[in-house]
């Protein structure tokens, strides 16, 4: 196996994410009722196979072991626990807050109302429409199972225009208005409504429905600037790749192969990142919304661990350790496999109650810290590894006596060391700006992973590669001088036809 195969290994590494997993999903169990109609009865005592929960006997056929919970309308894996279909035996009524408190629609939490208004109504009695159509004031606990909780983090009332709708609670537990049935994912709260005719305020019970917070796609000047800067960096990396492919001294050296593999990773990773920036997630399929960001993550993470590999290789070179093909592949292949495994893991992981990829956005959600955990944390580990070998190399160089005539091999390695670490310093600076910009946007409440500082740093990253990997590398400069001299020789020669 030849050394250039490392580039092909990087190119086709992403194919592993497209293959179906070796294990199949088991067929989903059939539960006796919907999750919203259940209650956690773990720890409840049983009689003759039945369970007693809040003085309600639940037969065994209405009890099942659940391995998930529903949070904000999303199914989230959880430890196995028993749940009973309480609402099938006794209609359920859900209140958002304990008695004496109201749900604040702006702060999205339960608060005690101010003393300027009359206290909110109690939860013991409620107006209920009976099966015969009559309205009666009933004691709730004698007819219904009472729950106090908000099914979602963000609740909102259902209005008709700007006016609230008068919803009616029925004897069977349903909430309706003129034939329209209210969602089961609700909770009641008293709201203070203004009575225009009487010029007064009064409390009214209103059911609140789950309002999942959507992250709207925006394609503005900042997004286009970011994509253009990524394109500039891609073009710069392509130039570096072409020069390293043309230079015979670099083409088959371990250092040259690693740099070429690195540039391929960044070219593909930045191209996919630009694609995700310019495309609305709503236009992508669910599969594409997982595969494309997983591939992007894989190439970006892999690029940093290739830099760690190069720093390790340079450290060994100063100690006279000669790399063999077997050593190269024994180190390089696990790095690729780790990047593939990490991307595959992230693609099927949840952060909180949301999928990391495949939700409102096909890339990391700027409303949480998932990008810090799944992208910036692995990058930080790779930078720490590289920094460790950089310090060891500096210690070794400082301990060596200075001699006037150095061997060409040592001179080449030291030049590679200097040019590589100049580039690594620029790269670390660029990604540090990305981390700080995300943290700044997060604390300011801006729903974006980048700003104009990140945009210009992406373009700077490409120019840094040209400056450090080409401009400061002796072997590359000698190669370019030879090409320039050959062109000058051709221009100064006299054609044979003139004699």
Tab-separated table of C-alpha atoms in Angstrom:
chain	number	residue	atom	x	y	z
A	1	UNK	CA	0.000	0.000	0.000
A	2	UNK	CA	1.520	3.322	-1.073
A	3	UNK	CA	1.594	6.489	1.000
A	4	UNK	CA	-0.746	8.507	-1.253
A	5	UNK	CA	-3.471	6.073	-0.266
A	6	UNK	CA	-3.858	8.144	2.927
A	7	UNK	CA	-5.586	10.819	0.872
A	8	UNK	CA	-8.007	8.271	-0.560
A	9	UNK	CA	-8.645	6.916	2.930
A	10	UNK	CA	-9.685	10.421	3.995
A	11	UNK	CA	-11.842	10.911	0.901
A	12	UNK	CA	-13.780	7.699	1.381
A	13	UNK	CA	-13.944	7.775	5.176
A	14	UNK	CA	-17.297	9.517	4.985
A	15	UNK	CA	-18.785	6.577	3.113
A	16	UNK	CA	-18.948	4.655	6.377
A	17	UNK	CA	-21.564	7.087	7.658
A	18	UNK	CA	-23.781	6.291	4.693
A	19	UNK	CA	-23.836	2.556	5.339
A	20	UNK	CA	-26.696	1.104	7.366
A	21	UNK	CA	-25.804	-0.049	10.848
A	22	UNK	CA	-25.149	-3.730	11.404
A	23	UNK	CA	-27.845	-4.009	13.979
A	24	UNK	CA	-31.554	-3.430	13.300
A	25	UNK	CA	-34.001	-1.676	15.438
A	26	UNK	CA	-36.357	-3.870	17.360
A	27	UNK	CA	-40.018	-3.461	16.587
A	28	UNK	CA	-41.525	-0.817	18.815
A	29	UNK	CA	-43.681	-2.122	21.628
A	30	UNK	CA	-47.414	-1.469	21.607
A	31	UNK	CA	-48.327	0.531	24.691
A	32	UNK	CA	-51.836	0.451	26.169
A	33	UNK	CA	-52.304	4.231	25.824
A	34	UNK	CA	-50.619	7.467	24.813
A	35	UNK	CA	-47.823	8.748	27.052
A	36	UNK	CA	-49.771	11.897	27.963
A	37	UNK	CA	-52.520	9.684	29.479
A	38	UNK	CA	-50.107	7.885	31.820
A	39	UNK	CA	-48.609	8.504	35.246
A	40	UNK	CA	-45.396	7.167	36.734
A	41	UNK	CA	-46.478	4.436	39.154
A	42	UNK	CA	-43.024	3.087	39.967
A	43	UNK	CA	-43.053	2.123	43.632
A	44	UNK	CA	-46.835	1.793	43.846
A	45	UNK	CA	-48.017	-1.347	45.598
A	46	UNK	CA	-50.089	-3.933	43.766
A	47	UNK	CA	-52.915	-6.317	44.612
A	48	UNK	CA	-53.678	-9.362	42.450
A	49	UNK	CA	-51.570	-7.988	39.615
A	50	UNK	CA	-53.120	-4.520	39.824
A	51	UNK	CA	-51.559	-1.282	41.067
A	52	UNK	CA	-52.975	1.438	43.293
A	53	UNK	CA	-52.006	5.020	42.469
A	54	UNK	CA	-53.621	8.017	44.223
A	55	UNK	CA	-56.422	5.748	45.449
A	56	UNK	CA	-57.110	4.597	41.887
A	57	UNK	CA	-56.834	0.873	41.108
A	58	UNK	CA	-55.037	0.335	37.783
A	59	UNK	CA	-55.461	-3.141	36.224
A	60	UNK	CA	-52.406	-4.946	34.911
A	61	UNK	CA	-53.440	-4.609	31.267
A	62	UNK	CA	-53.184	-0.791	31.581
A	63	UNK	CA	-49.640	-0.890	32.970
A	64	UNK	CA	-46.459	-1.085	30.880
A	65	UNK	CA	-42.733	-0.512	31.239
A	66	UNK	CA	-41.717	2.646	29.369
A	67	UNK	CA	-38.109	3.337	28.343
A	68	UNK	CA	-38.727	6.934	27.276
A	69	UNK	CA	-40.378	10.171	28.350
A	70	UNK	CA	-41.879	13.013	26.325
A	71	UNK	CA	-40.207	16.390	26.809
A	72	UNK	CA	-41.344	19.389	24.762
A	73	UNK	CA	-43.123	17.023	22.399
A	74	UNK	CA	-39.936	15.016	21.736
A	75	UNK	CA	-39.409	11.400	22.712
A	76	UNK	CA	-36.319	11.177	24.912
A	77	UNK	CA	-34.749	7.872	26.082
A	78	UNK	CA	-35.025	7.261	29.830
A	79	UNK	CA	-34.502	4.500	32.367
A	80	UNK	CA	-37.228	1.847	32.319
A	81	UNK	CA	-40.100	2.668	34.647
A	82	UNK	CA	-43.714	1.618	35.143
A	83	UNK	CA	-46.495	3.842	33.871
A	84	UNK	CA	-50.217	3.295	34.243
A	85	UNK	CA	-53.032	4.591	32.036
A	86	UNK	CA	-54.680	6.648	34.783
A	87	UNK	CA	-56.580	8.881	32.374
A	88	UNK	CA	-58.345	5.862	30.868
A	89	UNK	CA	-59.889	5.052	34.241
A	90	UNK	CA	-60.608	8.600	35.386
A	91	UNK	CA	-60.589	11.683	33.129
A	92	UNK	CA	-57.557	13.891	33.717
A	93	UNK	CA	-57.422	17.640	34.244
A	94	UNK	CA	-54.042	19.378	34.099
A	95	UNK	CA	-53.109	22.635	35.785
A	96	UNK	CA	-49.927	24.525	34.913
A	97	UNK	CA	-49.176	25.778	38.437
A	98	UNK	CA	-50.081	25.048	42.057
A	99	UNK	CA	-53.137	26.773	43.504
A	100	UNK	CA	-52.603	30.482	44.079
A	101	UNK	CA	-50.081	30.846	41.209
A	102	UNK	CA	-50.455	31.691	37.515
A	103	UNK	CA	-48.373	30.848	34.442
A	104	UNK	CA	-46.564	33.961	33.195
A	105	UNK	CA	-46.670	33.859	29.376
A	106	UNK	CA	-43.595	36.094	28.985
A	107	UNK	CA	-41.322	34.573	31.626
A	108	UNK	CA	-42.620	31.050	30.939
A	109	UNK	CA	-42.833	30.101	34.594
A	110	UNK	CA	-45.274	30.005	37.493
A	111	UNK	CA	-45.510	33.212	39.515
A	112	UNK	CA	-47.617	34.567	42.340
A	113	UNK	CA	-49.840	37.382	40.980
A	114	UNK	CA	-49.327	40.904	42.286
A	115	UNK	CA	-51.448	42.146	45.191
A	116	UNK	CA	-52.945	44.858	42.963
A	117	UNK	CA	-55.462	42.362	41.622
A	118	UNK	CA	-57.858	39.993	43.272
A	119	UNK	CA	-56.447	36.510	43.939
A	120	UNK	CA	-56.864	33.900	41.177
A	121	UNK	CA	-59.724	31.386	41.461
A	122	UNK	CA	-59.189	28.075	43.246
A	123	UNK	CA	-58.716	24.704	41.613
A	124	UNK	CA	-61.160	22.715	43.738
A	125	UNK	CA	-64.337	23.465	41.723
A	126	UNK	CA	-64.751	23.881	37.989
A	127	UNK	CA	-67.591	24.453	35.536
A	128	UNK	CA	-68.094	21.212	33.603
A	129	UNK	CA	-70.472	20.375	30.762
A	130	UNK	CA	-72.273	17.111	31.474
A	131	UNK	CA	-73.216	14.456	28.935
A	132	UNK	CA	-76.810	15.821	28.801
A	133	UNK	CA	-75.453	19.273	27.811
A	134	UNK	CA	-76.021	21.015	31.127
A	135	UNK	CA	-73.302	23.027	32.889
A	136	UNK	CA	-72.561	22.242	36.516
A	137	UNK	CA	-70.041	23.479	39.077
A	138	UNK	CA	-68.346	20.260	40.192
A	139	UNK	CA	-65.680	19.339	42.682
A	140	UNK	CA	-62.839	18.193	40.456
A	141	UNK	CA	-61.181	15.582	42.655
A	142	UNK	CA	-64.363	13.539	42.923
A	143	UNK	CA	-64.652	13.192	39.136
A	144	UNK	CA	-61.175	13.772	37.701
A	145	UNK	CA	-57.487	12.913	38.208
A	146	UNK	CA	-55.645	16.177	38.902
A	147	UNK	CA	-52.115	16.846	37.641
A	148	UNK	CA	-50.030	19.974	38.188
A	149	UNK	CA	-47.318	20.348	35.556
A	150	UNK	CA	-46.506	21.999	32.232
A	151	UNK	CA	-46.139	19.414	29.440
A	152	UNK	CA	-43.747	21.725	27.541
A	153	UNK	CA	-41.267	24.429	28.389
A	154	UNK	CA	-43.151	27.041	26.343
A	155	UNK	CA	-46.942	27.268	26.678
A	156	UNK	CA	-49.270	29.704	24.919
A	157	UNK	CA	-53.034	30.310	24.751
A	158	UNK	CA	-55.095	29.633	21.640
A	159	UNK	CA	-56.748	32.851	20.457
A	160	UNK	CA	-59.111	33.773	17.662
A	161	UNK	CA	-57.578	36.897	16.233
A	162	UNK	CA	-56.636	38.897	19.322
A	163	UNK	CA	-59.448	37.540	21.500
A	164	UNK	CA	-59.376	34.584	23.844
A	165	UNK	CA	-61.662	31.630	23.143
A	166	UNK	CA	-63.999	30.289	25.820
A	167	UNK	CA	-63.121	26.604	26.023
A	168	UNK	CA	-65.446	24.217	27.825
A	169	UNK	CA	-64.342	21.273	29.964
A	170	UNK	CA	-66.509	18.208	29.338
A	171	UNK	CA	-67.390	15.392	31.701
A	172	UNK	CA	-65.202	12.913	29.777
A	173	UNK	CA	-62.139	15.160	30.201
A	174	UNK	CA	-62.026	16.659	26.709
A	175	UNK	CA	-61.861	20.425	26.139
A	176	UNK	CA	-63.816	21.792	23.200
A	177	UNK	CA	-65.162	24.957	21.593
A	178	UNK	CA	-67.845	24.733	18.902
A	179	UNK	CA	-66.835	21.240	17.880
A	180	UNK	CA	-63.077	21.910	17.946
A	181	UNK	CA	-61.258	19.546	20.338
A	182	UNK	CA	-58.315	20.943	22.291
A	183	UNK	CA	-54.960	19.127	22.327
A	184	UNK	CA	-54.243	16.668	25.156
A	185	UNK	CA	-50.897	18.370	25.691
A	186	UNK	CA	-52.314	21.269	27.658
A	187	UNK	CA	-52.549	22.781	31.120
A	188	UNK	CA	-55.016	25.208	32.675
A	189	UNK	CA	-54.027	28.567	34.114
A	190	UNK	CA	-56.100	31.606	35.156
A	191	UNK	CA	-55.475	34.666	32.968
A	192	UNK	CA	-56.496	38.216	33.842
A	193	UNK	CA	-58.744	39.455	31.011
A	194	UNK	CA	-59.990	42.987	30.432
A	195	UNK	CA	-63.739	43.450	30.273
A	196	UNK	CA	-64.226	46.407	27.931
A	197	UNK	CA	-67.953	46.839	28.655
A	198	UNK	CA	-67.521	46.968	32.435
A	199	UNK	CA	-64.037	48.599	32.314
A	200	UNK	CA	-62.723	46.005	34.746
A	201	UNK	CA	-60.497	42.940	34.937
A	202	UNK	CA	-61.547	39.394	35.757
A	203	UNK	CA	-59.897	35.985	35.963
A	204	UNK	CA	-60.698	33.388	33.323
A	205	UNK	CA	-59.481	29.793	33.100
A	206	UNK	CA	-57.633	29.249	29.821
A	207	UNK	CA	-56.008	26.034	28.572
A	208	UNK	CA	-52.479	26.607	27.272
A	209	UNK	CA	-51.063	24.516	24.443
A	210	UNK	CA	-47.454	23.522	23.760
A	211	UNK	CA	-45.673	26.032	21.561
A	212	UNK	CA	-42.381	24.530	20.361
A	213	UNK	CA	-39.829	27.226	19.737
A	214	UNK	CA	-38.793	27.170	16.100
A	215	UNK	CA	-35.432	28.373	14.825
A	216	UNK	CA	-36.231	30.212	11.617
A	217	UNK	CA	-33.822	30.003	8.700
A	218	UNK	CA	-32.169	33.314	7.832
A	219	UNK	CA	-30.123	33.951	4.689
A	220	UNK	CA	-28.829	37.486	4.965
A	221	UNK	CA	-25.652	39.480	4.404
A	222	UNK	CA	-23.840	37.796	7.298
A	223	UNK	CA	-24.573	34.294	5.968
A	224	UNK	CA	-23.430	35.182	2.449
A	225	UNK	CA	-20.290	36.817	3.851
A	226	UNK	CA	-19.548	33.665	5.836
A	227	UNK	CA	-20.021	31.475	2.742
A	228	UNK	CA	-17.755	33.722	0.611
A	229	UNK	CA	-15.025	33.649	3.276
A	230	UNK	CA	-15.290	29.860	3.404
A	231	UNK	CA	-14.875	29.823	-0.391
A	232	UNK	CA	-11.716	31.962	-0.093
A	233	UNK	CA	-10.303	29.518	2.430
A	234	UNK	CA	-11.220	26.554	0.200
A	235	UNK	CA	-9.422	28.109	-2.786
A	236	UNK	CA	-6.338	28.714	-0.631
A	237	UNK	CA	-6.364	25.093	0.586
A	238	UNK	CA	-6.695	23.866	-3.014
A	239	UNK	CA	-3.579	25.876	-3.934
A	240	UNK	CA	-1.679	24.334	-1.006
A	241	UNK	CA	-2.827	20.845	-2.059
A	242	UNK	CA	-1.789	21.342	-5.699
A	243	UNK	CA	1.658	22.698	-4.751
A	244	UNK	CA	2.303	19.792	-2.363
A	245	UNK	CA	1.195	17.333	-5.051
A	246	UNK	CA	3.567	18.898	-7.608
A	247	UNK	CA	6.582	19.113	-5.284
A	248	UNK	CA	8.485	15.846	-5.661
A	249	UNK	CA	10.220	16.210	-2.265
A	250	UNK	CA	6.837	16.498	-0.526
A	251	UNK	CA	4.750	14.184	-2.652
A	252	UNK	CA	5.683	10.921	-0.949
A	253	UNK	CA	7.108	12.088	2.355
A	254	UNK	CA	5.096	11.347	5.482
A	255	UNK	CA	4.861	15.055	6.282
A	256	UNK	CA	3.646	15.869	2.770
A	257	UNK	CA	1.048	13.081	2.791
A	258	UNK	CA	-0.301	14.280	6.143
A	259	UNK	CA	-0.552	17.899	4.960
A	260	UNK	CA	-2.337	16.792	1.769
A	261	UNK	CA	-4.787	14.692	3.782
A	262	UNK	CA	-5.357	17.688	6.063
A	263	UNK	CA	-6.112	20.063	3.183
A	264	UNK	CA	-8.543	17.531	1.664
A	265	UNK	CA	-10.381	17.358	4.992
A	266	UNK	CA	-10.657	21.138	5.243
A	267	UNK	CA	-11.731	21.549	1.606
A	268	UNK	CA	-14.582	19.039	2.008
A	269	UNK	CA	-15.466	20.187	5.530
A	270	UNK	CA	-15.643	23.885	4.628
A	271	UNK	CA	-17.571	23.108	1.425
A	272	UNK	CA	-20.207	21.159	3.382
A	273	UNK	CA	-20.309	23.905	6.025
A	274	UNK	CA	-20.982	26.480	3.321
A	275	UNK	CA	-23.707	24.254	1.858
A	276	UNK	CA	-25.442	24.007	5.255
A	277	UNK	CA	-25.185	27.775	5.716
A	278	UNK	CA	-26.896	28.588	2.411
A	279	UNK	CA	-29.616	25.904	2.412
A	280	UNK	CA	-32.869	25.964	4.345
A	281	UNK	CA	-33.159	22.852	6.562
A	282	UNK	CA	-36.834	22.608	5.580
A	283	UNK	CA	-35.796	21.793	1.990
A	284	UNK	CA	-33.545	18.908	3.071
A	285	UNK	CA	-34.716	15.398	3.856
A	286	UNK	CA	-34.339	13.971	7.363
A	287	UNK	CA	-31.563	11.662	6.145
A	288	UNK	CA	-29.663	14.518	4.491
A	289	UNK	CA	-30.110	16.656	7.613
A	290	UNK	CA	-28.207	14.009	9.588
A	291	UNK	CA	-25.681	12.718	7.056
A	292	UNK	CA	-24.374	16.075	5.764
A	293	UNK	CA	-23.644	17.602	9.206
A	294	UNK	CA	-22.168	14.284	10.390
A	295	UNK	CA	-19.783	14.303	7.433
A	296	UNK	CA	-18.948	17.966	8.091
A	297	UNK	CA	-18.180	17.213	11.729
A	298	UNK	CA	-16.050	14.206	10.762
A	299	UNK	CA	-13.834	16.139	8.337
A	300	UNK	CA	-13.387	19.118	10.682
A	301	UNK	CA	-12.482	16.944	13.690
A	302	UNK	CA	-10.255	14.703	11.560
A	303	UNK	CA	-8.317	17.730	10.271
A	304	UNK	CA	-7.283	18.696	13.817
A	305	UNK	CA	-6.189	15.184	14.720
A	306	UNK	CA	-4.098	15.060	11.553
A	307	UNK	CA	-2.342	18.185	12.862
A	308	UNK	CA	-1.737	16.326	16.140
A	309	UNK	CA	-0.272	13.460	14.116
A	310	UNK	CA	2.068	15.881	12.299
A	311	UNK	CA	3.249	17.401	15.586
A	312	UNK	CA	3.968	13.890	16.897
A	313	UNK	CA	5.864	13.033	13.692
A	314	UNK	CA	7.998	16.196	13.932
A	315	UNK	CA	8.826	15.419	17.557
A	316	UNK	CA	10.009	11.922	16.617
A	317	UNK	CA	12.081	13.296	13.722
A	318	UNK	CA	14.239	15.328	16.107
A	319	UNK	CA	15.029	12.119	18.000
A	320	UNK	CA	16.115	10.353	14.818
A	321	UNK	CA	13.117	7.996	14.695
A	322	UNK	CA	12.459	6.981	11.089
A	323	UNK	CA	8.815	6.387	10.199
A	324	UNK	CA	7.989	3.240	8.269
A	325	UNK	CA	4.854	2.661	6.233
A	326	UNK	CA	3.584	0.245	8.864
A	327	UNK	CA	4.063	2.803	11.648
A	328	UNK	CA	2.332	5.443	9.554
A	329	UNK	CA	-0.750	3.320	8.911
A	330	UNK	CA	-0.905	1.968	12.458
A	331	UNK	CA	-1.219	5.571	13.723
A	332	UNK	CA	-3.106	7.235	10.879
A	333	UNK	CA	-5.847	4.609	10.401
A	334	UNK	CA	-7.122	4.671	14.035
A	335	UNK	CA	-7.295	8.490	13.824
A	336	UNK	CA	-9.635	8.206	10.828
A	337	UNK	CA	-11.720	5.490	12.518
A	338	UNK	CA	-12.074	7.561	15.699
A	339	UNK	CA	-13.307	10.563	13.670
A	340	UNK	CA	-15.833	8.353	11.850
A	341	UNK	CA	-17.041	6.804	15.113
A	342	UNK	CA	-17.396	10.172	16.820
A	343	UNK	CA	-19.423	11.617	13.922
A	344	UNK	CA	-21.648	8.523	13.811
A	345	UNK	CA	-22.243	8.808	17.566
A	346	UNK	CA	-23.097	12.518	17.413
A	347	UNK	CA	-25.445	11.987	14.451
A	348	UNK	CA	-27.700	9.765	16.589
A	349	UNK	CA	-27.307	11.587	19.908
A	350	UNK	CA	-29.636	13.908	21.810
A	351	UNK	CA	-28.641	17.083	23.575
A	352	UNK	CA	-31.272	17.707	26.207
A	353	UNK	CA	-34.579	16.864	24.574
A	354	UNK	CA	-33.449	17.545	20.993
A	355	UNK	CA	-31.477	15.631	18.408
A	356	UNK	CA	-28.041	17.156	17.850
A	357	UNK	CA	-28.629	17.055	14.076
A	358	UNK	CA	-32.001	16.925	12.341
A	359	UNK	CA	-34.096	19.360	14.396
A	360	UNK	CA	-34.891	22.964	13.478
A	361	UNK	CA	-31.396	23.270	12.054
A	362	UNK	CA	-29.216	20.778	10.216
A	363	UNK	CA	-26.084	22.018	11.993
A	364	UNK	CA	-25.539	22.623	15.728
A	365	UNK	CA	-28.363	24.452	17.493
A	366	UNK	CA	-27.188	27.934	18.606
A	367	UNK	CA	-29.742	27.903	21.469
A	368	UNK	CA	-27.749	25.327	23.454
A	369	UNK	CA	-24.140	24.312	24.134
A	370	UNK	CA	-24.081	21.244	21.856
A	371	UNK	CA	-21.407	22.727	19.578
A	372	UNK	CA	-19.123	23.186	22.592
A	373	UNK	CA	-19.538	19.537	23.601
A	374	UNK	CA	-19.441	17.804	20.224
A	375	UNK	CA	-17.154	20.026	18.096
A	376	UNK	CA	-15.090	22.449	20.167
A	377	UNK	CA	-14.284	19.913	22.923
A	378	UNK	CA	-12.648	17.362	20.503
A	379	UNK	CA	-10.839	20.258	18.811
A	380	UNK	CA	-9.534	21.423	22.189
A	381	UNK	CA	-8.265	17.899	22.982
A	382	UNK	CA	-6.442	17.768	19.621
A	383	UNK	CA	-4.887	21.178	20.255
A	384	UNK	CA	-3.768	20.056	23.731
A	385	UNK	CA	-2.070	16.975	22.238
A	386	UNK	CA	-0.330	19.105	19.610
A	387	UNK	CA	0.747	21.647	22.229
A	388	UNK	CA	2.200	18.861	24.370
A	389	UNK	CA	4.466	17.655	21.551
A	390	UNK	CA	5.334	21.238	20.626
A	391	UNK	CA	6.650	21.857	24.160
A	392	UNK	CA	8.619	18.590	24.116
A	393	UNK	CA	10.148	19.545	20.762
A	394	UNK	CA	11.128	22.996	22.039
A	395	UNK	CA	12.764	21.425	25.100
A	396	UNK	CA	14.731	19.030	22.900
A	397	UNK	CA	15.896	21.811	20.536
A	398	UNK	CA	16.963	24.044	23.426
A	399	UNK	CA	19.091	21.259	24.903
A	400	UNK	CA	21.005	20.665	21.663
A	401	UNK	CA	24.370	22.465	21.237
A	402	UNK	CA	24.535	25.033	18.458
A	403	UNK	CA	26.866	24.069	15.634
A	404	UNK	CA	27.757	26.147	12.599
A	405	UNK	CA	27.112	23.492	9.974
A	406	UNK	CA	23.985	21.473	10.433
A	407	UNK	CA	23.036	18.444	8.467
A	408	UNK	CA	20.561	19.118	5.671
A	409	UNK	CA	18.083	16.672	7.219
A	410	UNK	CA	18.098	18.501	10.542
A	411	UNK	CA	17.785	21.851	8.758
A	412	UNK	CA	14.798	20.613	6.772
A	413	UNK	CA	13.078	19.255	9.881
A	414	UNK	CA	13.600	22.479	11.805
A	415	UNK	CA	12.217	24.485	8.902
A	416	UNK	CA	9.196	22.228	8.697
A	417	UNK	CA	8.785	22.579	12.446
A	418	UNK	CA	8.791	26.387	12.286
A	419	UNK	CA	6.468	26.690	9.290
A	420	UNK	CA	4.041	24.085	10.665
A	421	UNK	CA	3.796	25.692	14.081
A	422	UNK	CA	3.276	29.115	12.564
A	423	UNK	CA	0.300	27.713	10.711
A	424	UNK	CA	-0.946	25.849	13.792
A	425	UNK	CA	-0.819	29.065	15.800
A	426	UNK	CA	-2.927	30.860	13.187
A	427	UNK	CA	-5.391	27.930	13.127
A	428	UNK	CA	-5.731	27.905	16.915
A	429	UNK	CA	-6.336	31.666	16.864
A	430	UNK	CA	-9.093	31.304	14.239
A	431	UNK	CA	-10.930	28.624	16.213
A	432	UNK	CA	-10.502	30.533	19.461
A	433	UNK	CA	-12.341	33.422	17.802
A	434	UNK	CA	-15.091	30.959	16.755
A	435	UNK	CA	-15.493	29.729	20.353
A	436	UNK	CA	-15.544	33.242	21.826
A	437	UNK	CA	-17.980	34.499	19.179
A	438	UNK	CA	-20.392	31.644	19.888
A	439	UNK	CA	-20.241	32.285	23.644
A	440	UNK	CA	-20.754	36.014	23.035
A	441	UNK	CA	-23.766	35.389	20.778
A	442	UNK	CA	-25.227	32.843	23.220
A	443	UNK	CA	-25.132	35.190	26.199
A	444	UNK	CA	-26.544	38.029	24.118
A	445	UNK	CA	-29.426	35.784	23.019
A	446	UNK	CA	-28.499	35.872	19.314
A	447	UNK	CA	-29.513	32.695	17.513
A	448	UNK	CA	-26.389	32.366	15.408
A	449	UNK	CA	-23.155	30.413	15.649
A	450	UNK	CA	-21.040	33.095	13.993
A	451	UNK	CA	-20.636	36.805	13.404
A	452	UNK	CA	-18.520	38.946	11.084
A	453	UNK	CA	-15.392	38.262	13.141
A	454	UNK	CA	-15.794	34.539	12.416
A	455	UNK	CA	-16.410	35.275	8.734
A	456	UNK	CA	-13.168	37.193	8.272
A	457	UNK	CA	-11.224	34.670	10.358
A	458	UNK	CA	-12.297	31.922	7.944
A	459	UNK	CA	-10.769	33.880	5.056
A	460	UNK	CA	-7.681	34.609	7.171
A	461	UNK	CA	-7.301	30.863	7.775
A	462	UNK	CA	-6.820	30.273	4.046
A	463	UNK	CA	-4.264	33.075	3.694
A	464	UNK	CA	-2.423	31.723	6.756
A	465	UNK	CA	-2.091	28.342	5.013
A	466	UNK	CA	-0.563	29.997	1.950
A	467	UNK	CA	1.830	32.053	4.077
A	468	UNK	CA	3.002	29.355	6.494
A	469	UNK	CA	2.751	26.068	4.576
A	470	UNK	CA	4.064	27.480	1.270
A	471	UNK	CA	5.772	30.797	1.941
A	472	UNK	CA	7.752	29.649	4.998
A	473	UNK	CA	8.613	26.120	3.839
A	474	UNK	CA	12.147	25.873	2.380
A	475	UNK	CA	11.490	22.788	0.268
A	476	UNK	CA	8.404	24.320	-1.311
A	477	UNK	CA	10.210	27.602	-1.949
A	478	UNK	CA	13.147	25.799	-3.600
A	479	UNK	CA	10.695	23.861	-5.771
A	480	UNK	CA	8.931	27.062	-6.859
A	481	UNK	CA	12.291	28.726	-7.622
A	482	UNK	CA	13.257	25.810	-9.841
A	483	UNK	CA	10.004	26.160	-11.766
A	484	UNK	CA	10.624	29.891	-12.117
A	485	UNK	CA	14.187	29.289	-13.362
A	486	UNK	CA	12.995	26.720	-15.894
A	487	UNK	CA	10.485	29.209	-17.259
A	488	UNK	CA	13.190	31.879	-17.505
A	489	UNK	CA	15.451	29.428	-19.378
A	490	UNK	CA	12.697	28.651	-21.847
A	491	UNK	CA	12.006	32.349	-22.447
A	492	UNK	CA	15.717	33.174	-22.998
A	493	UNK	CA	16.409	30.247	-25.397
A	494	UNK	CA	16.547	30.864	-29.152
A	495	UNK	CA	14.201	28.803	-31.372
A	496	UNK	CA	15.944	26.401	-33.807
A	497	UNK	CA	13.991	27.807	-36.793
A	498	UNK	CA	15.869	31.132	-36.544
A	499	UNK	CA	19.247	29.612	-37.431
